[in-house]
Every structure is written in structure tokens, then in C-alpha cells.
Amino acid sequence: MNAWALVLLVPLGLLGLAWARQIYPARGLVAWALLPALLSLGLVAGDFYLPWLLAFDGIVVASMLADLASLPWRSALSCERECARIASLRAPHAVSLAIVNHTKRALSVRVRDDVPDGCRATPSEFELRLHARSRTTTSYELRPGGRGAFRLGAIHVRVRSRLGLWQRFLSYSAPQELHVYPDMRQLREYALLARHDRISLLGMRRTRRIGQDNEFERLRDYTLDDNYKHIDWRSTARRGKLTVKDFQANQSQRVIFLVDCGRMMTLACQGMTLLDHAFNSMLMMSYVALERGDSVGMLCFADQIMRYLPPRGGMRQMNRLLHGSFDQFASMAESRYDEAFVYLQAHSPKRALVVLLTNVIDDVNARQVKRQLAVLTKRHLPLGVLLRDHRVFNAATVDPSDETTVYRAAAAHEIISWRSGVLADLERSGVLSLDVFPEQLTVPLVNRYLEIKARHLL
């Protein structure tokens, strides 16, 4: 009876340790505990060495308890995290972890950070050797998979006992906010290339200005894309190198983005939703427009108006656009285009370039888009941007091999033909249009804006 009680008490004791102190047996403890069990098989031949077996069992139990006492307590370690508060969507974000060992002996630990859902850490876990009374720093790359506000929680540490028979899980609270914004790397790349007059490397065209509604802006070095008529010969002779004049438009114009956050923008493309691609391209064009002295605004809508930023100039507006778009997400709600355009007319009556970023897949939404954009031409210059679905266009280009593939290709061709009709109707109504794949939107959108500016369509 006592033996059975011992058999029951040992597991219950281990469960009590696990619940109260987060202490668990390690693999070494299992192997160490199996050794007396194997030796007890010799009792089949006789019980003449039972006292020796009991003495060995006592040694095993004593060693387990002594090793259990060597487990570090929570106060033996402390952890800190360092990382920037702002990150870019799907861009690697550096996170640094510092672990301090306050004890007089070296410790072997495994460290894991509490990464939010939707984010991926590389590497996800560290195995470190902490020297006595030392501070060890390690780092990993956090790659956010979505925009929004995330919260980094605790830092989890697993420590082992001196003989490695026991392990304890410790959690150190380190709350920290992480705001993930749309991809800002393209803004830095554009700023760098624009500083050296090499934006053509991004695919953006230099568009010749039409008319004389320009004023002198600055002098700069001549490039192969420049018109030789703009060479300033006096400055060239003084500096000893070809120098040209830069011009800018005399008047500041307004650009307003209408961003559809409804169900049409929930489709995924290359790991991001259509809305993520739309925000990335919107921010790039906003940066270019603000740099040229224009005012930029934004209106996000779905079944209701979600956010409105009135058009303003200056690079501070870029920060407002970033903060205003990072926590907007696509929902399964049906978009109310009529409410969005009525709200726009009431809050921005002055003429502006209105860029609608959306997607159409049926006649109901297409009719709303065409009707609202056509009405908008009386006061504003509308630009309808329709994002393509890779699945439809891929199905239309696949070589049919069976009946199912033939039917899918025929349906895809019918959708593409209907989509072309929608774009043609927009053009006949005086609405500018753009039909591109989501990941290729940025360059065509910026080029269309530069073309509108050069032709003075506003």
C-alpha cells in the first residue's frame, strides 16, 4: 500500500511543481529515473541485493532533489527588449534582447520573445550561455505580416538545473507597442534617387511640361534626360560643368485619395491584401505630390466613412497620411460609394484630382463606380484605379487541356472583356482610368500623376 501511495504521490508532486513554480522534468531526469527500474529486474533472481538497490534508489532521489534545489529563481535573471516603435509592412525590423545573469555561476538558457500574431521572428528562439554576473545581448529580425498596432508581451526564458535534470520556465514582462505602417522603403529609395536625379531607375518617366505655366526653382547638374534648351550657360561657364534650370508649376493643386476598404479589397496578392498594395502606392504618389508643392488628402470608406484627412500641403501631411492609414483594414462590408462621394463633395468643394482606389467584379459595383465618377467630372478630375485579380488573368492565359480548363478560360475571357467595357465607359464619361495588377500599381500611378501635372489637366 505504501508503494502504491509513493507511485501516486510522485506524479502529483511533479504536477504541483509544474503548476506552482513552472518546474518540469527534463529528458535527463527520465533517463536517470529509469536506471533504478532496470536494476530492479534483477530481483527476479532473488532479493539478496535488495538493500543495495534501495540504497541506490535513495542516491537517485537525493541527487534529483539536490539538482532541483540548484534551479535558478526568477530574481536570478532580468530581461530587456529594445526596438523601434515604428515598423514597415513586411520589412525586416531589428529587435534586440538583453539578458542579465545575476548569479555567481554560468547558466544555459533558451530565450523566446512573445511575438504578436501575424508577425514572424527569425530566429524564433535562442540558446545562450550566460556567464556569471554578465549581460548578454542578442537580436533577431521581426517581419510584420500586416499593418496596425501590435503589442509585444513578455520575454520567455527556459533555464536548466546544474545537472540538467530539471527545467524552469520564466516570463519577464516587457510590454511594448509596435506600430506597423505601409511599406516606407520605397519612399526612402525615391528620395535618394531624386536627390541624384535618377528617378528613372524606378520606372518613373520624365514628362515634358506643356505651356509656360512654370517658374524657376533651382540650378542643378545636367543629365542625359534634360532638354538642352534649359542649360544655363552663365552658370555652366562659372562652375565648369553643364548646369540646367529646374522649373516648377506656379500653383499648388489638390489631390484626394478615395480608398475603398470594403470586401472588394480583401483579396490577397503576394501575401498582402489589395488594400495594402493600394496604401503603398497612395503613399508613394502622396510623397511625390507633396514634394512638388501640391496638397494631398485621404478618405477611407466601406459601408461608412472610416477616416477623412482634408487636403494639406507640406511634408508634415506625409506623417498624417501615414498615421491615418496604418490602422485601416479591409472588411467584408459592402462599400457605399454614394456616401463616400457625397461626403467628398460636402467637405472638399474645390477642384481636385480625385483618385479612387478600388476593385470591381460585378455589374452592381461597376454601375456605382461609373455613375459616381461621371458625376464627379463636373467639379473635379476623377481617376479610377481598378486593381486586377491574378487568378482571372492567369486562367485566361492557361493552355486548355480538358473541359474544366476550357470552361475556366472562357469565363475568364468573358470577365476580362466585361472589365474592358467598364474601362471604356469610364473613358467616354471623361474619367481617367488605370487598370493594373496590385504589385505593379505604384509606378503607373505616379507616372499618370506626373502626366496630368505636365498637361495642366487640373
Short mmCIF file of C-alpha atoms in Angstrom, two decimals:
data_model
loop_
_atom_site.label_atom_id
_atom_site.label_comp_id
_atom_site.label_asym_id
_atom_site.label_seq_id
_atom_site.Cartn_x
_atom_site.Cartn_y
_atom_site.Cartn_z
CA MET A 1 0.00 0.00 0.00
CA ASN A 2 2.86 2.34 0.82
CA ALA A 3 4.47 1.58 -2.54
CA TRP A 4 1.26 2.48 -4.38
CA ALA A 5 0.97 5.66 -2.38
CA LEU A 6 4.53 6.55 -3.38
CA VAL A 7 3.75 5.86 -7.03
CA LEU A 8 0.79 8.25 -6.85
CA LEU A 9 2.48 10.93 -4.79
CA VAL A 10 5.48 11.35 -7.10
CA PRO A 11 3.44 12.35 -10.20
CA LEU A 12 1.20 14.55 -8.07
CA GLY A 13 4.25 16.25 -6.62
CA LEU A 14 5.64 16.89 -10.09
CA LEU A 15 2.32 18.33 -11.23
CA GLY A 16 2.28 20.58 -8.18
CA LEU A 17 5.74 21.89 -9.03
CA ALA A 18 4.74 22.47 -12.62
CA TRP A 19 1.67 24.45 -11.62
CA ALA A 20 3.16 26.45 -8.78
CA ARG A 21 6.74 27.11 -9.88
CA GLN A 22 6.70 26.31 -13.61
CA ILE A 23 9.20 23.50 -13.00
CA TYR A 24 9.20 20.45 -15.28
CA PRO A 25 11.33 17.33 -15.62
CA ALA A 26 13.92 17.34 -18.39
CA ARG A 27 14.85 14.38 -20.57
CA GLY A 28 17.85 13.64 -18.36
CA LEU A 29 15.57 13.11 -15.39
CA VAL A 30 13.57 10.47 -17.25
CA ALA A 31 16.72 8.56 -18.17
CA TRP A 32 18.07 8.90 -14.61
CA ALA A 33 14.78 7.61 -13.15
CA LEU A 34 14.68 4.59 -15.49
CA LEU A 35 18.01 3.28 -14.22
CA PRO A 36 16.65 2.01 -10.83
CA ALA A 37 13.71 0.45 -12.64
CA LEU A 38 16.06 -1.52 -14.89
CA LEU A 39 18.19 -2.61 -11.95
CA SER A 40 15.09 -3.83 -10.11
CA LEU A 41 14.62 -6.50 -12.76
CA GLY A 42 17.40 -8.39 -11.01
CA LEU A 43 15.05 -9.09 -8.12
CA VAL A 44 13.57 -11.88 -10.23
CA ALA A 45 16.64 -13.98 -9.43
CA GLY A 46 16.37 -13.21 -5.72
CA ASP A 47 16.18 -10.45 -3.16
CA PHE A 48 19.68 -10.85 -1.73
CA TYR A 49 20.81 -7.44 -3.12
CA LEU A 50 17.60 -5.58 -2.26
CA PRO A 51 19.38 -3.40 0.35
CA TRP A 52 21.90 -2.28 -2.28
CA LEU A 53 19.06 -1.46 -4.69
CA LEU A 54 17.25 0.58 -2.05
CA ALA A 55 20.46 2.45 -1.26
CA PHE A 56 20.93 3.23 -4.96
CA ASP A 57 17.31 4.42 -5.16
CA GLY A 58 17.98 6.72 -2.25
CA ILE A 59 21.04 8.14 -4.01
CA VAL A 60 18.98 8.75 -7.18
CA VAL A 61 16.21 10.52 -5.28
CA ALA A 62 18.72 12.59 -3.30
CA SER A 63 20.53 13.64 -6.48
CA MET A 64 17.22 14.64 -8.07
CA LEU A 65 16.28 16.77 -5.07
CA ALA A 66 19.74 18.32 -4.87
CA ASP A 67 19.62 19.17 -8.56
CA LEU A 68 16.12 20.59 -8.11
CA ALA A 69 17.47 22.96 -5.48
CA SER A 70 20.05 24.25 -7.98
CA LEU A 71 17.38 25.68 -10.29
CA PRO A 72 17.70 29.49 -10.56
CA TRP A 73 14.90 31.59 -9.12
CA ARG A 74 13.14 34.36 -11.01
CA SER A 75 15.36 37.02 -9.42
CA ALA A 76 18.44 35.32 -10.88
CA LEU A 77 17.72 36.84 -14.32
CA SER A 78 16.35 40.03 -15.80
CA CYS A 79 15.42 40.73 -19.43
CA GLU A 80 15.00 43.85 -21.55
CA ARG A 81 13.90 44.49 -25.12
CA GLU A 82 14.96 47.29 -27.43
CA CYS A 83 13.32 48.03 -30.78
CA ALA A 84 11.98 50.97 -32.72
CA ARG A 85 8.29 51.72 -32.19
CA ILE A 86 7.55 52.05 -35.91
CA ALA A 87 7.99 49.26 -38.47
CA SER A 88 7.20 48.85 -42.16
CA LEU A 89 4.88 46.23 -43.56
CA ARG A 90 6.75 43.00 -44.47
CA ALA A 91 10.09 44.73 -43.95
CA PRO A 92 12.65 43.24 -41.50
CA HIS A 93 12.56 45.05 -38.18
CA ALA A 94 15.52 44.67 -35.81
CA VAL A 95 14.72 43.66 -32.21
CA SER A 96 17.40 43.38 -29.52
CA LEU A 97 17.08 41.30 -26.33
CA ALA A 98 19.34 41.76 -23.29
CA ILE A 99 19.53 39.03 -20.61
CA VAL A 100 21.36 39.72 -17.35
CA ASN A 101 22.64 36.86 -15.17
CA HIS A 102 22.79 38.00 -11.53
CA THR A 103 24.06 34.68 -10.13
CA LYS A 104 27.62 33.57 -9.40
CA ARG A 105 27.54 30.66 -11.83
CA ALA A 106 27.11 30.25 -15.58
CA LEU A 107 23.66 29.33 -16.90
CA SER A 108 22.43 27.69 -20.09
CA VAL A 109 19.14 29.22 -21.20
CA ARG A 110 16.77 29.24 -24.14
CA VAL A 111 15.09 32.57 -24.90
CA ARG A 112 11.93 33.24 -26.91
CA ASP A 113 10.18 36.57 -27.40
CA ASP A 114 6.41 36.94 -27.32
CA VAL A 115 5.83 37.74 -31.00
CA PRO A 116 2.35 39.05 -31.95
CA ASP A 117 0.10 37.06 -34.26
CA GLY A 118 0.76 37.86 -37.89
CA CYS A 119 4.46 38.55 -37.28
CA ARG A 120 7.37 36.19 -37.88
CA ALA A 121 10.64 36.17 -35.92
CA THR A 122 13.93 34.94 -37.42
CA PRO A 123 15.29 33.10 -35.50
CA SER A 124 12.33 32.34 -33.27
CA GLU A 125 14.40 31.01 -30.33
CA PHE A 126 17.92 31.43 -28.94
CA GLU A 127 20.13 29.09 -26.98
CA LEU A 128 22.59 31.13 -24.91
CA ARG A 129 25.36 30.52 -22.42
CA LEU A 130 25.25 33.21 -19.75
CA HIS A 131 28.48 33.76 -17.82
CA ALA A 132 28.40 34.55 -14.12
CA ARG A 133 27.27 38.11 -13.36
CA SER A 134 27.18 39.06 -17.04
CA ARG A 135 24.93 40.79 -19.54
CA THR A 136 24.33 39.06 -22.89
CA THR A 137 22.70 40.75 -25.88
CA THR A 138 21.21 39.01 -28.88
CA SER A 139 18.96 40.15 -31.72
CA TYR A 140 16.50 38.84 -34.26
CA GLU A 141 14.52 40.11 -37.24
CA LEU A 142 10.80 40.65 -36.84
CA ARG A 143 8.86 40.68 -40.11
CA PRO A 144 5.31 42.06 -39.67
CA GLY A 145 2.71 40.43 -41.88
CA GLY A 146 0.07 43.14 -41.51
CA ARG A 147 -0.47 46.79 -40.70
CA GLY A 148 -1.79 48.07 -37.40
CA ALA A 149 -0.90 48.42 -33.74
CA PHE A 150 0.69 45.34 -32.17
CA ARG A 151 1.80 44.65 -28.63
CA LEU A 152 4.98 42.81 -27.76
CA GLY A 153 4.42 40.97 -24.49
CA ALA A 154 6.74 39.03 -22.23
CA ILE A 155 10.19 37.55 -22.83
CA HIS A 156 10.17 33.82 -22.05
CA VAL A 157 13.27 32.10 -20.68
CA ARG A 158 13.84 28.39 -20.04
CA VAL A 159 16.65 27.60 -17.56
CA ARG A 160 18.10 24.22 -16.61
CA SER A 161 19.39 22.91 -13.31
CA ARG A 162 23.07 22.24 -12.72
CA LEU A 163 22.86 18.56 -13.79
CA GLY A 164 20.20 19.23 -16.42
CA LEU A 165 17.54 17.06 -14.75
CA TRP A 166 15.04 19.89 -14.25
CA GLN A 167 13.94 22.94 -16.19
CA ARG A 168 12.03 26.06 -15.21
CA PHE A 169 10.05 28.41 -17.46
CA LEU A 170 10.26 32.08 -16.53
CA SER A 171 8.40 35.01 -18.10
CA TYR A 172 9.61 38.59 -17.77
CA SER A 173 7.09 41.29 -18.57
CA ALA A 174 8.31 43.72 -21.24
CA PRO A 175 5.21 45.37 -22.77
CA GLN A 176 5.92 47.47 -25.81
CA GLU A 177 3.81 48.96 -28.60
CA LEU A 178 4.73 48.32 -32.24
CA HIS A 179 3.03 50.30 -34.99
CA VAL A 180 3.31 48.72 -38.43
CA TYR A 181 2.89 51.22 -41.26
CA PRO A 182 2.63 50.65 -45.01
CA ASP A 183 5.93 49.99 -46.75
CA MET A 184 8.10 53.11 -46.40
CA ARG A 185 11.23 51.72 -48.05
CA GLN A 186 10.05 52.94 -51.44
CA LEU A 187 9.85 56.50 -50.06
CA ARG A 188 13.47 56.38 -48.90
CA GLU A 189 14.55 54.90 -52.22
CA TYR A 190 12.71 57.58 -54.18
CA ALA A 191 14.17 60.37 -52.02
CA LEU A 192 17.68 59.03 -52.55
CA LEU A 193 17.31 58.71 -56.33
CA ALA A 194 15.53 62.07 -56.65
CA ARG A 195 18.44 63.71 -54.86
CA HIS A 196 20.71 62.45 -57.65
CA ASP A 197 18.15 62.98 -60.45
CA ARG A 198 17.89 59.27 -61.18
CA ILE A 199 14.22 58.53 -60.54
CA SER A 200 14.06 56.89 -63.99
CA LEU A 201 15.65 53.84 -62.33
CA LEU A 202 12.32 53.32 -60.54
CA GLY A 203 10.47 53.36 -63.85
CA MET A 204 9.12 56.89 -63.40
CA ARG A 205 9.20 58.92 -66.57
CA ARG A 206 10.26 62.48 -67.01
CA THR A 207 7.25 64.15 -68.62
CA ARG A 208 7.78 67.29 -70.69
CA ARG A 209 5.74 70.21 -69.43
CA ILE A 210 3.32 71.77 -71.88
CA GLY A 211 2.82 75.55 -71.85
CA GLN A 212 4.58 78.26 -69.90
CA ASP A 213 2.86 77.99 -66.51
CA ASN A 214 6.18 77.33 -64.78
CA GLU A 215 8.62 79.29 -62.65
CA PHE A 216 12.32 78.86 -61.88
CA GLU A 217 13.04 76.52 -58.94
CA ARG A 218 16.78 75.74 -58.80
CA LEU A 219 20.01 75.04 -60.68
CA ARG A 220 21.40 71.51 -60.88
CA ASP A 221 23.81 69.34 -62.86
CA TYR A 222 22.83 68.36 -66.40
CA THR A 223 21.66 64.79 -67.06
CA LEU A 224 21.05 62.97 -70.33
CA ASP A 225 17.26 63.23 -69.88
CA ASP A 226 17.28 67.05 -69.72
CA ASN A 227 16.30 69.40 -72.54
CA TYR A 228 19.38 71.24 -73.78
CA LYS A 229 17.28 74.43 -74.09
CA HIS A 230 17.22 74.64 -70.29
CA ILE A 231 21.02 74.83 -69.98
CA ASP A 232 22.16 77.94 -68.10
CA TRP A 233 25.35 78.86 -69.97
CA ARG A 234 26.50 81.50 -67.49
CA SER A 235 26.33 79.07 -64.58
CA THR A 236 27.96 76.43 -66.78
CA ALA A 237 30.92 78.72 -67.51
CA ARG A 238 31.25 79.73 -63.85
CA ARG A 239 31.07 76.16 -62.47
CA GLY A 240 32.98 74.44 -65.24
CA LYS A 241 30.22 71.80 -65.78
CA LEU A 242 26.90 71.72 -67.63
CA THR A 243 24.15 73.22 -65.45
CA VAL A 244 20.41 73.31 -66.18
CA LYS A 245 17.45 75.18 -64.71
CA ASP A 246 14.65 73.35 -62.91
CA PHE A 247 11.10 74.68 -63.13
CA GLN A 248 8.01 74.05 -61.04
CA ALA A 249 4.33 74.78 -61.51
CA ASN A 250 3.20 78.16 -60.26
CA GLN A 251 0.06 76.96 -58.47
CA SER A 252 -0.47 74.37 -55.77
CA GLN A 253 -3.11 71.82 -56.71
CA ARG A 254 -5.10 69.31 -54.67
CA VAL A 255 -5.04 65.53 -54.75
CA ILE A 256 -7.58 63.47 -52.80
CA PHE A 257 -7.46 59.69 -52.49
CA LEU A 258 -10.69 57.74 -52.08
CA VAL A 259 -9.62 54.36 -50.72
CA ASP A 260 -12.14 51.54 -50.80
CA CYS A 261 -11.84 49.45 -47.61
CA GLY A 262 -14.77 47.14 -48.39
CA ARG A 263 -14.97 43.50 -49.38
CA MET A 264 -13.57 44.12 -52.86
CA MET A 265 -10.19 44.93 -51.32
CA THR A 266 -9.88 41.80 -49.16
CA LEU A 267 -8.35 39.70 -51.94
CA ALA A 268 -4.75 38.63 -51.30
CA CYS A 269 -1.88 39.15 -53.71
CA GLN A 270 1.71 38.17 -52.87
CA GLY A 271 0.93 37.87 -49.18
CA MET A 272 -0.81 41.26 -48.89
CA THR A 273 -4.36 42.40 -49.44
CA LEU A 274 -5.33 44.70 -52.28
CA LEU A 275 -5.80 47.41 -49.66
CA ASP A 276 -2.17 47.05 -48.53
CA HIS A 277 -0.95 47.48 -52.11
CA ALA A 278 -3.28 50.47 -52.55
CA PHE A 279 -1.92 52.21 -49.43
CA ASN A 280 1.69 51.61 -50.50
CA SER A 281 1.06 53.21 -53.90
CA MET A 282 -1.02 56.02 -52.38
CA LEU A 283 1.80 56.99 -50.01
CA MET A 284 4.36 56.96 -52.80
CA MET A 285 2.26 59.25 -55.01
CA SER A 286 1.49 61.45 -51.98
CA TYR A 287 5.19 61.89 -51.32
CA VAL A 288 5.80 62.90 -54.94
CA ALA A 289 2.84 65.31 -54.92
CA LEU A 290 3.80 66.94 -51.62
CA GLU A 291 7.36 67.32 -52.84
CA ARG A 292 6.02 69.26 -55.81
CA GLY A 293 4.00 71.62 -53.63
CA ASP A 294 0.55 70.05 -54.04
CA SER A 295 -1.95 69.41 -51.26
CA VAL A 296 -2.92 65.80 -50.54
CA GLY A 297 -5.93 64.39 -48.68
CA MET A 298 -7.40 60.95 -48.00
CA LEU A 299 -10.85 59.48 -47.47
CA CYS A 300 -11.22 55.84 -46.39
CA PHE A 301 -14.66 54.27 -46.64
CA ALA A 302 -16.53 50.98 -46.63
CA ASP A 303 -20.17 50.82 -45.53
CA GLN A 304 -19.46 54.13 -43.73
CA ILE A 305 -16.85 56.87 -43.70
CA MET A 306 -13.93 55.47 -41.74
CA ARG A 307 -11.40 58.31 -41.90
CA TYR A 308 -11.01 61.66 -43.63
CA LEU A 309 -7.92 63.82 -43.84
CA PRO A 310 -8.52 67.16 -45.60
CA PRO A 311 -6.03 68.17 -48.30
CA ARG A 312 -2.98 69.95 -46.92
CA GLY A 313 0.46 70.76 -48.19
CA GLY A 314 3.89 70.35 -46.67
CA MET A 315 5.78 67.23 -45.65
CA ARG A 316 4.01 67.16 -42.26
CA GLN A 317 0.99 65.95 -44.18
CA MET A 318 3.00 62.85 -45.04
CA ASN A 319 3.10 61.94 -41.35
CA ARG A 320 -0.65 62.49 -41.08
CA LEU A 321 -1.25 60.18 -44.03
CA LEU A 322 0.97 57.51 -42.51
CA HIS A 323 -0.76 57.69 -39.13
CA GLY A 324 -4.17 57.84 -40.78
CA SER A 325 -3.71 54.74 -42.95
CA PHE A 326 -1.75 52.27 -40.83
CA ASP A 327 -4.78 51.08 -38.82
CA GLN A 328 -7.31 50.92 -41.66
CA PHE A 329 -8.21 47.38 -42.74
CA ALA A 330 -10.37 45.79 -45.38
CA SER A 331 -13.68 44.40 -44.09
CA MET A 332 -16.36 42.21 -45.62
CA ALA A 333 -18.81 45.12 -45.67
CA GLU A 334 -20.39 46.30 -48.92
CA SER A 335 -18.85 49.62 -49.93
CA ARG A 336 -21.16 52.65 -50.09
CA TYR A 337 -19.72 54.66 -52.96
CA ASP A 338 -22.64 57.10 -52.87
CA GLU A 339 -21.98 58.10 -49.24
CA ALA A 340 -18.26 58.49 -49.91
CA PHE A 341 -18.77 60.81 -52.90
CA VAL A 342 -21.45 62.88 -51.15
CA TYR A 343 -19.10 63.29 -48.19
CA LEU A 344 -16.30 64.34 -50.56
CA GLN A 345 -18.46 66.94 -52.31
CA ALA A 346 -19.53 68.40 -48.96
CA HIS A 347 -16.07 68.61 -47.40
CA SER A 348 -13.89 69.36 -50.45
CA PRO A 349 -15.78 71.52 -52.95
CA LYS A 350 -12.66 72.94 -54.62
CA ARG A 351 -11.43 71.28 -57.79
CA ALA A 352 -9.02 68.40 -57.16
CA LEU A 353 -7.61 65.26 -58.69
CA VAL A 354 -9.73 62.52 -57.07
CA VAL A 355 -8.07 59.10 -57.19
CA LEU A 356 -10.45 56.22 -56.46
CA LEU A 357 -8.58 53.02 -55.49
CA THR A 358 -10.96 50.08 -55.75
CA ASN A 359 -11.80 46.82 -57.48
CA VAL A 360 -14.91 45.76 -59.42
CA ILE A 361 -16.04 42.20 -60.02
CA ASP A 362 -19.77 42.55 -60.81
CA ASP A 363 -22.22 44.87 -62.55
CA VAL A 364 -23.64 46.26 -59.29
CA ASN A 365 -20.36 47.79 -58.13
CA ALA A 366 -19.32 48.73 -61.66
CA ARG A 367 -22.51 50.77 -62.18
CA GLN A 368 -21.99 52.61 -58.91
CA VAL A 369 -18.37 53.43 -59.74
CA LYS A 370 -19.23 54.65 -63.24
CA ARG A 371 -22.17 56.76 -62.08
CA GLN A 372 -20.35 58.42 -59.17
CA LEU A 373 -17.17 59.14 -61.13
CA ALA A 374 -19.15 60.54 -64.06
CA VAL A 375 -20.98 62.95 -61.74
CA LEU A 376 -17.65 63.97 -60.25
CA THR A 377 -16.35 65.27 -63.61
CA LYS A 378 -18.50 68.40 -63.27
CA ARG A 379 -16.28 69.75 -60.48
CA HIS A 380 -13.21 67.51 -60.10
CA LEU A 381 -10.85 65.48 -62.25
CA PRO A 382 -11.52 61.83 -61.37
CA LEU A 383 -9.05 58.98 -61.85
CA GLY A 384 -10.45 55.49 -61.37
CA VAL A 385 -7.84 52.89 -60.44
CA LEU A 386 -9.09 49.30 -60.81
CA LEU A 387 -6.90 46.53 -59.42
CA ARG A 388 -6.68 43.29 -61.34
CA ASP A 389 -7.11 39.78 -59.99
CA HIS A 390 -4.24 37.46 -60.93
CA ARG A 391 -6.48 34.40 -60.79
CA VAL A 392 -8.73 35.71 -63.58
CA PHE A 393 -5.92 36.76 -65.89
CA ASN A 394 -3.92 33.58 -65.25
CA ALA A 395 -6.94 31.42 -66.04
CA ALA A 396 -7.36 33.24 -69.36
CA THR A 397 -3.77 32.57 -70.44
CA VAL A 398 -3.55 28.87 -69.44
CA ASP A 399 -3.39 26.44 -72.36
CA PRO A 400 -6.68 24.45 -72.07
CA SER A 401 -6.07 20.72 -71.61
CA ASP A 402 -9.54 19.46 -70.55
CA GLU A 403 -13.15 20.59 -70.44
CA THR A 404 -12.83 22.17 -66.99
CA THR A 405 -9.86 24.27 -68.08
CA VAL A 406 -11.68 25.30 -71.25
CA TYR A 407 -14.71 26.49 -69.28
CA ARG A 408 -12.50 28.37 -66.80
CA ALA A 409 -10.60 30.07 -69.63
CA ALA A 410 -13.85 31.04 -71.36
CA ALA A 411 -15.26 32.50 -68.13
CA ALA A 412 -12.02 34.40 -67.51
CA HIS A 413 -12.08 35.86 -71.03
CA GLU A 414 -15.68 36.95 -70.51
CA ILE A 415 -14.77 38.72 -67.24
CA ILE A 416 -11.78 40.45 -68.88
CA SER A 417 -13.97 41.56 -71.80
CA TRP A 418 -16.57 42.92 -69.38
CA ARG A 419 -13.84 44.72 -67.46
CA SER A 420 -12.57 46.34 -70.66
CA GLY A 421 -16.11 47.58 -71.31
CA VAL A 422 -16.22 49.17 -67.85
CA LEU A 423 -12.96 50.99 -68.54
CA ALA A 424 -14.20 52.14 -71.95
CA ASP A 425 -17.37 53.53 -70.38
CA LEU A 426 -15.29 55.46 -67.86
CA GLU A 427 -13.15 56.98 -70.61
CA ARG A 428 -16.26 58.02 -72.58
CA SER A 429 -17.61 59.74 -69.46
CA GLY A 430 -14.47 61.85 -69.19
CA VAL A 431 -12.99 59.82 -66.35
CA LEU A 432 -9.32 58.89 -66.40
CA SER A 433 -8.67 55.24 -65.65
CA LEU A 434 -5.87 52.89 -64.71
CA ASP A 435 -6.08 49.09 -64.83
CA VAL A 436 -3.06 47.33 -63.31
CA PHE A 437 -2.01 44.44 -61.12
CA PRO A 438 -1.75 45.41 -57.43
CA GLU A 439 2.01 44.86 -57.05
CA GLN A 440 2.66 46.95 -60.19
CA LEU A 441 0.47 49.90 -59.24
CA THR A 442 2.99 52.38 -57.84
CA VAL A 443 4.96 53.33 -60.95
CA PRO A 444 1.96 53.67 -63.35
CA LEU A 445 0.06 55.70 -60.75
CA VAL A 446 2.92 58.16 -60.21
CA ASN A 447 3.54 58.43 -63.95
CA ARG A 448 -0.13 59.20 -64.55
CA TYR A 449 0.01 61.93 -61.90
CA LEU A 450 3.13 63.45 -63.50
CA GLU A 451 1.42 63.34 -66.88
CA ILE A 452 -1.65 65.14 -65.51
CA LYS A 453 0.59 67.79 -63.98
CA ALA A 454 2.54 68.25 -67.20
CA ARG A 455 -0.60 68.58 -69.35
CA HIS A 456 -2.24 71.01 -66.86
CA LEU A 457 -5.43 68.92 -66.78
CA LEU A 458 -6.27 70.32 -63.35
#
